[in-house]
Amino acid sequence: MKKQHATDGVVVIKKYANRRLYNTESSSYITLEHLAAMTREGREFKVVDAKTDDDITHNVLTQIIMEEESRGQTMLPVNFLRQLIALYGDSMQAMVPDYLDASMDSFRRNQTQFKTAVEGAFAGSPFADIAKRNLEMFEVAAQAFKPPVPASNAGATGNGTKDGEIAALKAELAQLRDKVDKLGE
């Protein structure tokens, strides 16, 4: 049986029924901590079930997050988690992963500026400028993910709950803008 390597530098990790993880690149058993370190280093990997060859990378990454959160390394606010859970089964569920991905990419691109802003304790308000710019980008991204309203349904009623949700989101966005504006003052 030949060694299983993915193309383009993606390391294949096999997960066995006994929950052990095997790195096919280094030919050694590793832990979730090793995978977390690989992620922080920017190493690409794919975790596959050793028996079925199914891709289980998503499940393993979620498990790493759960372990980090349980160790007191909480990064995900309770309100965010509740909102995320509420989106499961919602008509917007399909758009959430792309939106979160784009938001995190934007955050990572601006990470150096964020760190500088935090270290300067908001001195000169670069954080406020970055936050305002990110809010504008998020608003544009949200508009891009909004499903188009068919012309025949433009004046239709009976969509009160969705209209209420949209109004609540717009109000929340306005509150966030006000907070950002106050930070810039």
JSON list of C-alpha atoms in Angstrom, two decimals:
[
{"chain": "A", "resi": 1, "resn": "MET", "atom": "CA", "xyz": [0.00, 0.00, 0.00]},
{"chain": "A", "resi": 2, "resn": "LYS", "atom": "CA", "xyz": [1.52, 3.33, -1.04]},
{"chain": "A", "resi": 3, "resn": "LYS", "atom": "CA", "xyz": [1.72, 6.37, 1.23]},
{"chain": "A", "resi": 4, "resn": "GLN", "atom": "CA", "xyz": [-1.26, 8.65, 0.93]},
{"chain": "A", "resi": 5, "resn": "HIS", "atom": "CA", "xyz": [-0.32, 12.27, 0.25]},
{"chain": "A", "resi": 6, "resn": "ALA", "atom": "CA", "xyz": [-2.57, 15.01, -1.06]},
{"chain": "A", "resi": 7, "resn": "THR", "atom": "CA", "xyz": [-1.44, 17.24, -3.87]},
{"chain": "A", "resi": 8, "resn": "ASP", "atom": "CA", "xyz": [-0.39, 20.87, -3.59]},
{"chain": "A", "resi": 9, "resn": "GLY", "atom": "CA", "xyz": [1.31, 20.48, -0.21]},
{"chain": "A", "resi": 10, "resn": "VAL", "atom": "CA", "xyz": [-1.80, 19.41, 1.68]},
{"chain": "A", "resi": 11, "resn": "VAL", "atom": "CA", "xyz": [-0.82, 16.95, 4.39]},
{"chain": "A", "resi": 12, "resn": "VAL", "atom": "CA", "xyz": [-3.14, 13.96, 4.75]},
{"chain": "A", "resi": 13, "resn": "ILE", "atom": "CA", "xyz": [-3.97, 12.98, 8.31]},
{"chain": "A", "resi": 14, "resn": "LYS", "atom": "CA", "xyz": [-5.68, 9.63, 8.88]},
{"chain": "A", "resi": 15, "resn": "LYS", "atom": "CA", "xyz": [-8.01, 9.26, 11.82]},
{"chain": "A", "resi": 16, "resn": "TYR", "atom": "CA", "xyz": [-8.43, 5.71, 13.08]},
{"chain": "A", "resi": 17, "resn": "ALA", "atom": "CA", "xyz": [-11.37, 4.20, 14.95]},
{"chain": "A", "resi": 18, "resn": "ASN", "atom": "CA", "xyz": [-9.37, 4.39, 18.19]},
{"chain": "A", "resi": 19, "resn": "ARG", "atom": "CA", "xyz": [-9.32, 8.21, 17.67]},
{"chain": "A", "resi": 20, "resn": "ARG", "atom": "CA", "xyz": [-5.59, 8.24, 16.89]},
{"chain": "A", "resi": 21, "resn": "LEU", "atom": "CA", "xyz": [-4.38, 10.64, 14.23]},
{"chain": "A", "resi": 22, "resn": "TYR", "atom": "CA", "xyz": [-1.64, 9.58, 11.82]},
{"chain": "A", "resi": 23, "resn": "ASN", "atom": "CA", "xyz": [0.36, 12.14, 9.83]},
{"chain": "A", "resi": 24, "resn": "THR", "atom": "CA", "xyz": [1.17, 10.52, 6.49]},
{"chain": "A", "resi": 25, "resn": "GLU", "atom": "CA", "xyz": [3.84, 13.15, 5.75]},
{"chain": "A", "resi": 26, "resn": "SER", "atom": "CA", "xyz": [5.94, 12.49, 8.87]},
{"chain": "A", "resi": 27, "resn": "SER", "atom": "CA", "xyz": [4.78, 8.86, 9.29]},
{"chain": "A", "resi": 28, "resn": "SER", "atom": "CA", "xyz": [3.97, 9.50, 12.94]},
{"chain": "A", "resi": 29, "resn": "TYR", "atom": "CA", "xyz": [1.01, 9.67, 15.26]},
{"chain": "A", "resi": 30, "resn": "ILE", "atom": "CA", "xyz": [0.01, 13.17, 16.30]},
{"chain": "A", "resi": 31, "resn": "THR", "atom": "CA", "xyz": [-2.49, 14.87, 18.59]},
{"chain": "A", "resi": 32, "resn": "LEU", "atom": "CA", "xyz": [-5.11, 17.54, 18.14]},
{"chain": "A", "resi": 33, "resn": "GLU", "atom": "CA", "xyz": [-2.57, 19.97, 19.61]},
{"chain": "A", "resi": 34, "resn": "HIS", "atom": "CA", "xyz": [-0.24, 19.16, 16.71]},
{"chain": "A", "resi": 35, "resn": "LEU", "atom": "CA", "xyz": [-3.06, 19.92, 14.26]},
{"chain": "A", "resi": 36, "resn": "ALA", "atom": "CA", "xyz": [-3.77, 23.21, 16.06]},
{"chain": "A", "resi": 37, "resn": "ALA", "atom": "CA", "xyz": [-0.07, 24.12, 15.77]},
{"chain": "A", "resi": 38, "resn": "MET", "atom": "CA", "xyz": [-0.07, 23.20, 12.07]},
{"chain": "A", "resi": 39, "resn": "THR", "atom": "CA", "xyz": [-3.09, 25.46, 11.58]},
{"chain": "A", "resi": 40, "resn": "ARG", "atom": "CA", "xyz": [-1.38, 28.36, 13.34]},
{"chain": "A", "resi": 41, "resn": "GLU", "atom": "CA", "xyz": [1.69, 27.81, 11.12]},
{"chain": "A", "resi": 42, "resn": "GLY", "atom": "CA", "xyz": [-0.50, 27.97, 8.02]},
{"chain": "A", "resi": 43, "resn": "ARG", "atom": "CA", "xyz": [0.05, 24.32, 7.08]},
{"chain": "A", "resi": 44, "resn": "GLU", "atom": "CA", "xyz": [-2.75, 22.90, 4.99]},
{"chain": "A", "resi": 45, "resn": "PHE", "atom": "CA", "xyz": [-4.04, 19.48, 5.99]},
{"chain": "A", "resi": 46, "resn": "LYS", "atom": "CA", "xyz": [-6.93, 17.18, 5.27]},
{"chain": "A", "resi": 47, "resn": "VAL", "atom": "CA", "xyz": [-8.19, 14.68, 7.84]},
{"chain": "A", "resi": 48, "resn": "VAL", "atom": "CA", "xyz": [-9.69, 11.49, 6.44]},
{"chain": "A", "resi": 49, "resn": "ASP", "atom": "CA", "xyz": [-11.35, 8.55, 8.12]},
{"chain": "A", "resi": 50, "resn": "ALA", "atom": "CA", "xyz": [-8.81, 5.73, 7.81]},
{"chain": "A", "resi": 51, "resn": "LYS", "atom": "CA", "xyz": [-11.50, 3.12, 7.14]},
{"chain": "A", "resi": 52, "resn": "THR", "atom": "CA", "xyz": [-13.83, 4.95, 4.73]},
{"chain": "A", "resi": 53, "resn": "ASP", "atom": "CA", "xyz": [-11.50, 7.67, 3.36]},
{"chain": "A", "resi": 54, "resn": "ASP", "atom": "CA", "xyz": [-14.27, 10.23, 4.04]},
{"chain": "A", "resi": 55, "resn": "ASP", "atom": "CA", "xyz": [-13.06, 13.79, 4.55]},
{"chain": "A", "resi": 56, "resn": "ILE", "atom": "CA", "xyz": [-13.66, 14.62, 8.24]},
{"chain": "A", "resi": 57, "resn": "THR", "atom": "CA", "xyz": [-11.53, 17.79, 8.40]},
{"chain": "A", "resi": 58, "resn": "HIS", "atom": "CA", "xyz": [-14.51, 19.96, 9.40]},
{"chain": "A", "resi": 59, "resn": "ASN", "atom": "CA", "xyz": [-15.36, 17.72, 12.35]},
{"chain": "A", "resi": 60, "resn": "VAL", "atom": "CA", "xyz": [-11.77, 17.61, 13.58]},
{"chain": "A", "resi": 61, "resn": "LEU", "atom": "CA", "xyz": [-11.33, 21.39, 13.31]},
{"chain": "A", "resi": 62, "resn": "THR", "atom": "CA", "xyz": [-14.58, 21.85, 15.24]},
{"chain": "A", "resi": 63, "resn": "GLN", "atom": "CA", "xyz": [-13.23, 19.45, 17.88]},
{"chain": "A", "resi": 64, "resn": "ILE", "atom": "CA", "xyz": [-10.04, 21.54, 18.17]},
{"chain": "A", "resi": 65, "resn": "ILE", "atom": "CA", "xyz": [-12.13, 24.68, 18.70]},
{"chain": "A", "resi": 66, "resn": "MET", "atom": "CA", "xyz": [-14.21, 22.91, 21.35]},
{"chain": "A", "resi": 67, "resn": "GLU", "atom": "CA", "xyz": [-11.08, 21.84, 23.21]},
{"chain": "A", "resi": 68, "resn": "GLU", "atom": "CA", "xyz": [-9.58, 25.35, 23.05]},
{"chain": "A", "resi": 69, "resn": "GLU", "atom": "CA", "xyz": [-12.83, 26.83, 24.32]},
{"chain": "A", "resi": 70, "resn": "SER", "atom": "CA", "xyz": [-13.06, 24.29, 27.17]},
{"chain": "A", "resi": 71, "resn": "ARG", "atom": "CA", "xyz": [-9.53, 25.17, 28.31]},
{"chain": "A", "resi": 72, "resn": "GLY", "atom": "CA", "xyz": [-10.54, 28.73, 29.00]},
{"chain": "A", "resi": 73, "resn": "GLN", "atom": "CA", "xyz": [-9.34, 30.05, 25.65]},
{"chain": "A", "resi": 74, "resn": "THR", "atom": "CA", "xyz": [-12.81, 31.37, 24.93]},
{"chain": "A", "resi": 75, "resn": "MET", "atom": "CA", "xyz": [-13.00, 33.45, 21.80]},
{"chain": "A", "resi": 76, "resn": "LEU", "atom": "CA", "xyz": [-16.57, 32.86, 20.71]},
{"chain": "A", "resi": 77, "resn": "PRO", "atom": "CA", "xyz": [-19.05, 35.00, 22.65]},
{"chain": "A", "resi": 78, "resn": "VAL", "atom": "CA", "xyz": [-22.21, 33.28, 23.89]},
{"chain": "A", "resi": 79, "resn": "ASN", "atom": "CA", "xyz": [-24.42, 35.67, 21.92]},
{"chain": "A", "resi": 80, "resn": "PHE", "atom": "CA", "xyz": [-22.52, 34.86, 18.70]},
{"chain": "A", "resi": 81, "resn": "LEU", "atom": "CA", "xyz": [-22.89, 31.12, 19.35]},
{"chain": "A", "resi": 82, "resn": "ARG", "atom": "CA", "xyz": [-26.63, 31.52, 19.94]},
{"chain": "A", "resi": 83, "resn": "GLN", "atom": "CA", "xyz": [-27.04, 33.51, 16.74]},
{"chain": "A", "resi": 84, "resn": "LEU", "atom": "CA", "xyz": [-25.02, 30.94, 14.83]},
{"chain": "A", "resi": 85, "resn": "ILE", "atom": "CA", "xyz": [-27.14, 28.07, 16.17]},
{"chain": "A", "resi": 86, "resn": "ALA", "atom": "CA", "xyz": [-30.32, 29.97, 15.31]},
{"chain": "A", "resi": 87, "resn": "LEU", "atom": "CA", "xyz": [-29.17, 30.19, 11.67]},
{"chain": "A", "resi": 88, "resn": "TYR", "atom": "CA", "xyz": [-29.12, 26.39, 11.28]},
{"chain": "A", "resi": 89, "resn": "GLY", "atom": "CA", "xyz": [-32.16, 25.48, 9.21]},
{"chain": "A", "resi": 90, "resn": "ASP", "atom": "CA", "xyz": [-32.80, 29.14, 8.35]},
{"chain": "A", "resi": 91, "resn": "SER", "atom": "CA", "xyz": [-33.10, 30.15, 4.71]},
{"chain": "A", "resi": 92, "resn": "MET", "atom": "CA", "xyz": [-29.87, 32.15, 5.12]},
{"chain": "A", "resi": 93, "resn": "GLN", "atom": "CA", "xyz": [-27.87, 29.11, 6.31]},
{"chain": "A", "resi": 94, "resn": "ALA", "atom": "CA", "xyz": [-26.31, 28.48, 2.91]},
{"chain": "A", "resi": 95, "resn": "MET", "atom": "CA", "xyz": [-24.88, 32.01, 2.78]},
{"chain": "A", "resi": 96, "resn": "VAL", "atom": "CA", "xyz": [-23.42, 32.09, 6.31]},
{"chain": "A", "resi": 97, "resn": "PRO", "atom": "CA", "xyz": [-20.23, 30.06, 5.64]},
{"chain": "A", "resi": 98, "resn": "ASP", "atom": "CA", "xyz": [-19.18, 32.29, 2.72]},
{"chain": "A", "resi": 99, "resn": "TYR", "atom": "CA", "xyz": [-20.01, 35.43, 4.70]},
{"chain": "A", "resi": 100, "resn": "LEU", "atom": "CA", "xyz": [-18.05, 34.26, 7.75]},
{"chain": "A", "resi": 101, "resn": "ASP", "atom": "CA", "xyz": [-15.15, 33.20, 5.53]},
{"chain": "A", "resi": 102, "resn": "ALA", "atom": "CA", "xyz": [-15.05, 36.62, 3.84]},
{"chain": "A", "resi": 103, "resn": "SER", "atom": "CA", "xyz": [-15.32, 38.38, 7.21]},
{"chain": "A", "resi": 104, "resn": "MET", "atom": "CA", "xyz": [-12.48, 36.36, 8.71]},
{"chain": "A", "resi": 105, "resn": "ASP", "atom": "CA", "xyz": [-10.30, 36.95, 5.62]},
{"chain": "A", "resi": 106, "resn": "SER", "atom": "CA", "xyz": [-10.91, 40.68, 6.00]},
{"chain": "A", "resi": 107, "resn": "PHE", "atom": "CA", "xyz": [-10.09, 40.53, 9.69]},
{"chain": "A", "resi": 108, "resn": "ARG", "atom": "CA", "xyz": [-6.86, 38.61, 9.05]},
{"chain": "A", "resi": 109, "resn": "ARG", "atom": "CA", "xyz": [-5.79, 41.11, 6.38]},
{"chain": "A", "resi": 110, "resn": "ASN", "atom": "CA", "xyz": [-6.25, 43.92, 8.87]},
{"chain": "A", "resi": 111, "resn": "GLN", "atom": "CA", "xyz": [-4.85, 41.99, 11.85]},
{"chain": "A", "resi": 112, "resn": "THR", "atom": "CA", "xyz": [-1.61, 43.94, 11.97]},
{"chain": "A", "resi": 113, "resn": "GLN", "atom": "CA", "xyz": [-3.54, 47.21, 12.02]},
{"chain": "A", "resi": 114, "resn": "PHE", "atom": "CA", "xyz": [-5.85, 45.82, 14.72]},
{"chain": "A", "resi": 115, "resn": "LYS", "atom": "CA", "xyz": [-2.87, 44.84, 16.86]},
{"chain": "A", "resi": 116, "resn": "THR", "atom": "CA", "xyz": [-1.33, 48.26, 16.44]},
{"chain": "A", "resi": 117, "resn": "ALA", "atom": "CA", "xyz": [-4.62, 49.87, 17.39]},
{"chain": "A", "resi": 118, "resn": "VAL", "atom": "CA", "xyz": [-5.06, 47.73, 20.49]},
{"chain": "A", "resi": 119, "resn": "GLU", "atom": "CA", "xyz": [-1.48, 48.27, 21.58]},
{"chain": "A", "resi": 120, "resn": "GLY", "atom": "CA", "xyz": [-1.94, 52.00, 21.25]},
{"chain": "A", "resi": 121, "resn": "ALA", "atom": "CA", "xyz": [-5.12, 51.80, 23.35]},
{"chain": "A", "resi": 122, "resn": "PHE", "atom": "CA", "xyz": [-7.05, 53.36, 20.49]},
{"chain": "A", "resi": 123, "resn": "ALA", "atom": "CA", "xyz": [-4.65, 56.33, 20.42]},
{"chain": "A", "resi": 124, "resn": "GLY", "atom": "CA", "xyz": [-5.30, 58.38, 17.30]},
{"chain": "A", "resi": 125, "resn": "SER", "atom": "CA", "xyz": [-8.35, 56.17, 16.70]},
{"chain": "A", "resi": 126, "resn": "PRO", "atom": "CA", "xyz": [-6.96, 53.89, 13.94]},
{"chain": "A", "resi": 127, "resn": "PHE", "atom": "CA", "xyz": [-9.19, 51.16, 15.36]},
{"chain": "A", "resi": 128, "resn": "ALA", "atom": "CA", "xyz": [-12.25, 53.29, 14.77]},
{"chain": "A", "resi": 129, "resn": "ASP", "atom": "CA", "xyz": [-11.23, 53.87, 11.14]},
{"chain": "A", "resi": 130, "resn": "ILE", "atom": "CA", "xyz": [-10.58, 50.16, 10.59]},
{"chain": "A", "resi": 131, "resn": "ALA", "atom": "CA", "xyz": [-13.83, 49.17, 12.28]},
{"chain": "A", "resi": 132, "resn": "LYS", "atom": "CA", "xyz": [-15.77, 51.67, 10.17]},
{"chain": "A", "resi": 133, "resn": "ARG", "atom": "CA", "xyz": [-14.13, 50.35, 7.00]},
{"chain": "A", "resi": 134, "resn": "ASN", "atom": "CA", "xyz": [-14.86, 46.75, 8.01]},
{"chain": "A", "resi": 135, "resn": "LEU", "atom": "CA", "xyz": [-18.49, 47.56, 8.77]},
{"chain": "A", "resi": 136, "resn": "GLU", "atom": "CA", "xyz": [-18.82, 49.07, 5.30]},
{"chain": "A", "resi": 137, "resn": "MET", "atom": "CA", "xyz": [-17.23, 45.95, 3.77]},
{"chain": "A", "resi": 138, "resn": "PHE", "atom": "CA", "xyz": [-19.54, 43.70, 5.80]},
{"chain": "A", "resi": 139, "resn": "GLU", "atom": "CA", "xyz": [-22.55, 45.70, 4.66]},
{"chain": "A", "resi": 140, "resn": "VAL", "atom": "CA", "xyz": [-21.49, 45.35, 1.01]},
{"chain": "A", "resi": 141, "resn": "ALA", "atom": "CA", "xyz": [-20.92, 41.61, 1.55]},
{"chain": "A", "resi": 142, "resn": "ALA", "atom": "CA", "xyz": [-24.33, 41.25, 3.21]},
{"chain": "A", "resi": 143, "resn": "GLN", "atom": "CA", "xyz": [-25.98, 43.00, 0.26]},
{"chain": "A", "resi": 144, "resn": "ALA", "atom": "CA", "xyz": [-24.21, 40.62, -2.13]},
{"chain": "A", "resi": 145, "resn": "PHE", "atom": "CA", "xyz": [-25.59, 37.60, -0.25]},
{"chain": "A", "resi": 146, "resn": "LYS", "atom": "CA", "xyz": [-29.13, 38.99, -0.06]},
{"chain": "A", "resi": 147, "resn": "PRO", "atom": "CA", "xyz": [-31.39, 37.01, -2.39]},
{"chain": "A", "resi": 148, "resn": "PRO", "atom": "CA", "xyz": [-32.96, 39.13, -5.14]},
{"chain": "A", "resi": 149, "resn": "VAL", "atom": "CA", "xyz": [-36.65, 39.88, -4.73]},
{"chain": "A", "resi": 150, "resn": "PRO", "atom": "CA", "xyz": [-38.60, 38.68, -7.76]},
{"chain": "A", "resi": 151, "resn": "ALA", "atom": "CA", "xyz": [-40.62, 41.46, -9.44]},
{"chain": "A", "resi": 152, "resn": "SER", "atom": "CA", "xyz": [-43.88, 39.53, -8.95]},
{"chain": "A", "resi": 153, "resn": "ASN", "atom": "CA", "xyz": [-43.30, 39.33, -5.16]},
{"chain": "A", "resi": 154, "resn": "ALA", "atom": "CA", "xyz": [-42.06, 42.89, -4.69]},
{"chain": "A", "resi": 155, "resn": "GLY", "atom": "CA", "xyz": [-45.34, 44.11, -3.23]},
{"chain": "A", "resi": 156, "resn": "ALA", "atom": "CA", "xyz": [-46.46, 40.85, -1.64]},
{"chain": "A", "resi": 157, "resn": "THR", "atom": "CA", "xyz": [-47.31, 40.66, 2.03]},
{"chain": "A", "resi": 158, "resn": "GLY", "atom": "CA", "xyz": [-47.08, 37.77, 4.44]},
{"chain": "A", "resi": 159, "resn": "ASN", "atom": "CA", "xyz": [-43.33, 38.15, 4.86]},
{"chain": "A", "resi": 160, "resn": "GLY", "atom": "CA", "xyz": [-43.63, 39.95, 8.18]},
{"chain": "A", "resi": 161, "resn": "THR", "atom": "CA", "xyz": [-41.15, 37.81, 10.08]},
{"chain": "A", "resi": 162, "resn": "LYS", "atom": "CA", "xyz": [-38.40, 38.25, 7.47]},
{"chain": "A", "resi": 163, "resn": "ASP", "atom": "CA", "xyz": [-39.16, 41.98, 7.23]},
{"chain": "A", "resi": 164, "resn": "GLY", "atom": "CA", "xyz": [-38.93, 42.17, 11.02]},
{"chain": "A", "resi": 165, "resn": "GLU", "atom": "CA", "xyz": [-35.61, 40.34, 11.00]},
{"chain": "A", "resi": 166, "resn": "ILE", "atom": "CA", "xyz": [-34.25, 42.67, 8.33]},
{"chain": "A", "resi": 167, "resn": "ALA", "atom": "CA", "xyz": [-35.43, 45.71, 10.24]},
{"chain": "A", "resi": 168, "resn": "ALA", "atom": "CA", "xyz": [-33.82, 44.38, 13.43]},
{"chain": "A", "resi": 169, "resn": "LEU", "atom": "CA", "xyz": [-30.54, 43.77, 11.59]},
{"chain": "A", "resi": 170, "resn": "LYS", "atom": "CA", "xyz": [-30.62, 47.27, 10.11]},
{"chain": "A", "resi": 171, "resn": "ALA", "atom": "CA", "xyz": [-31.25, 48.72, 13.57]},
{"chain": "A", "resi": 172, "resn": "GLU", "atom": "CA", "xyz": [-28.37, 46.70, 15.00]},
{"chain": "A", "resi": 173, "resn": "LEU", "atom": "CA", "xyz": [-26.10, 47.89, 12.18]},
{"chain": "A", "resi": 174, "resn": "ALA", "atom": "CA", "xyz": [-27.10, 51.49, 12.90]},
{"chain": "A", "resi": 175, "resn": "GLN", "atom": "CA", "xyz": [-26.24, 51.00, 16.58]},
{"chain": "A", "resi": 176, "resn": "LEU", "atom": "CA", "xyz": [-22.85, 49.57, 15.65]},
{"chain": "A", "resi": 177, "resn": "ARG", "atom": "CA", "xyz": [-22.18, 52.54, 13.36]},
{"chain": "A", "resi": 178, "resn": "ASP", "atom": "CA", "xyz": [-23.06, 54.92, 16.19]},
{"chain": "A", "resi": 179, "resn": "LYS", "atom": "CA", "xyz": [-20.62, 53.12, 18.49]},
{"chain": "A", "resi": 180, "resn": "VAL", "atom": "CA", "xyz": [-17.88, 53.25, 15.87]},
{"chain": "A", "resi": 181, "resn": "ASP", "atom": "CA", "xyz": [-18.53, 56.96, 15.28]},
{"chain": "A", "resi": 182, "resn": "LYS", "atom": "CA", "xyz": [-18.29, 57.60, 19.03]},
{"chain": "A", "resi": 183, "resn": "LEU", "atom": "CA", "xyz": [-14.96, 55.74, 19.14]},
{"chain": "A", "resi": 184, "resn": "GLY", "atom": "CA", "xyz": [-13.65, 58.04, 16.42]},
{"chain": "A", "resi": 185, "resn": "GLU", "atom": "CA", "xyz": [-14.54, 61.19, 18.34]}
]
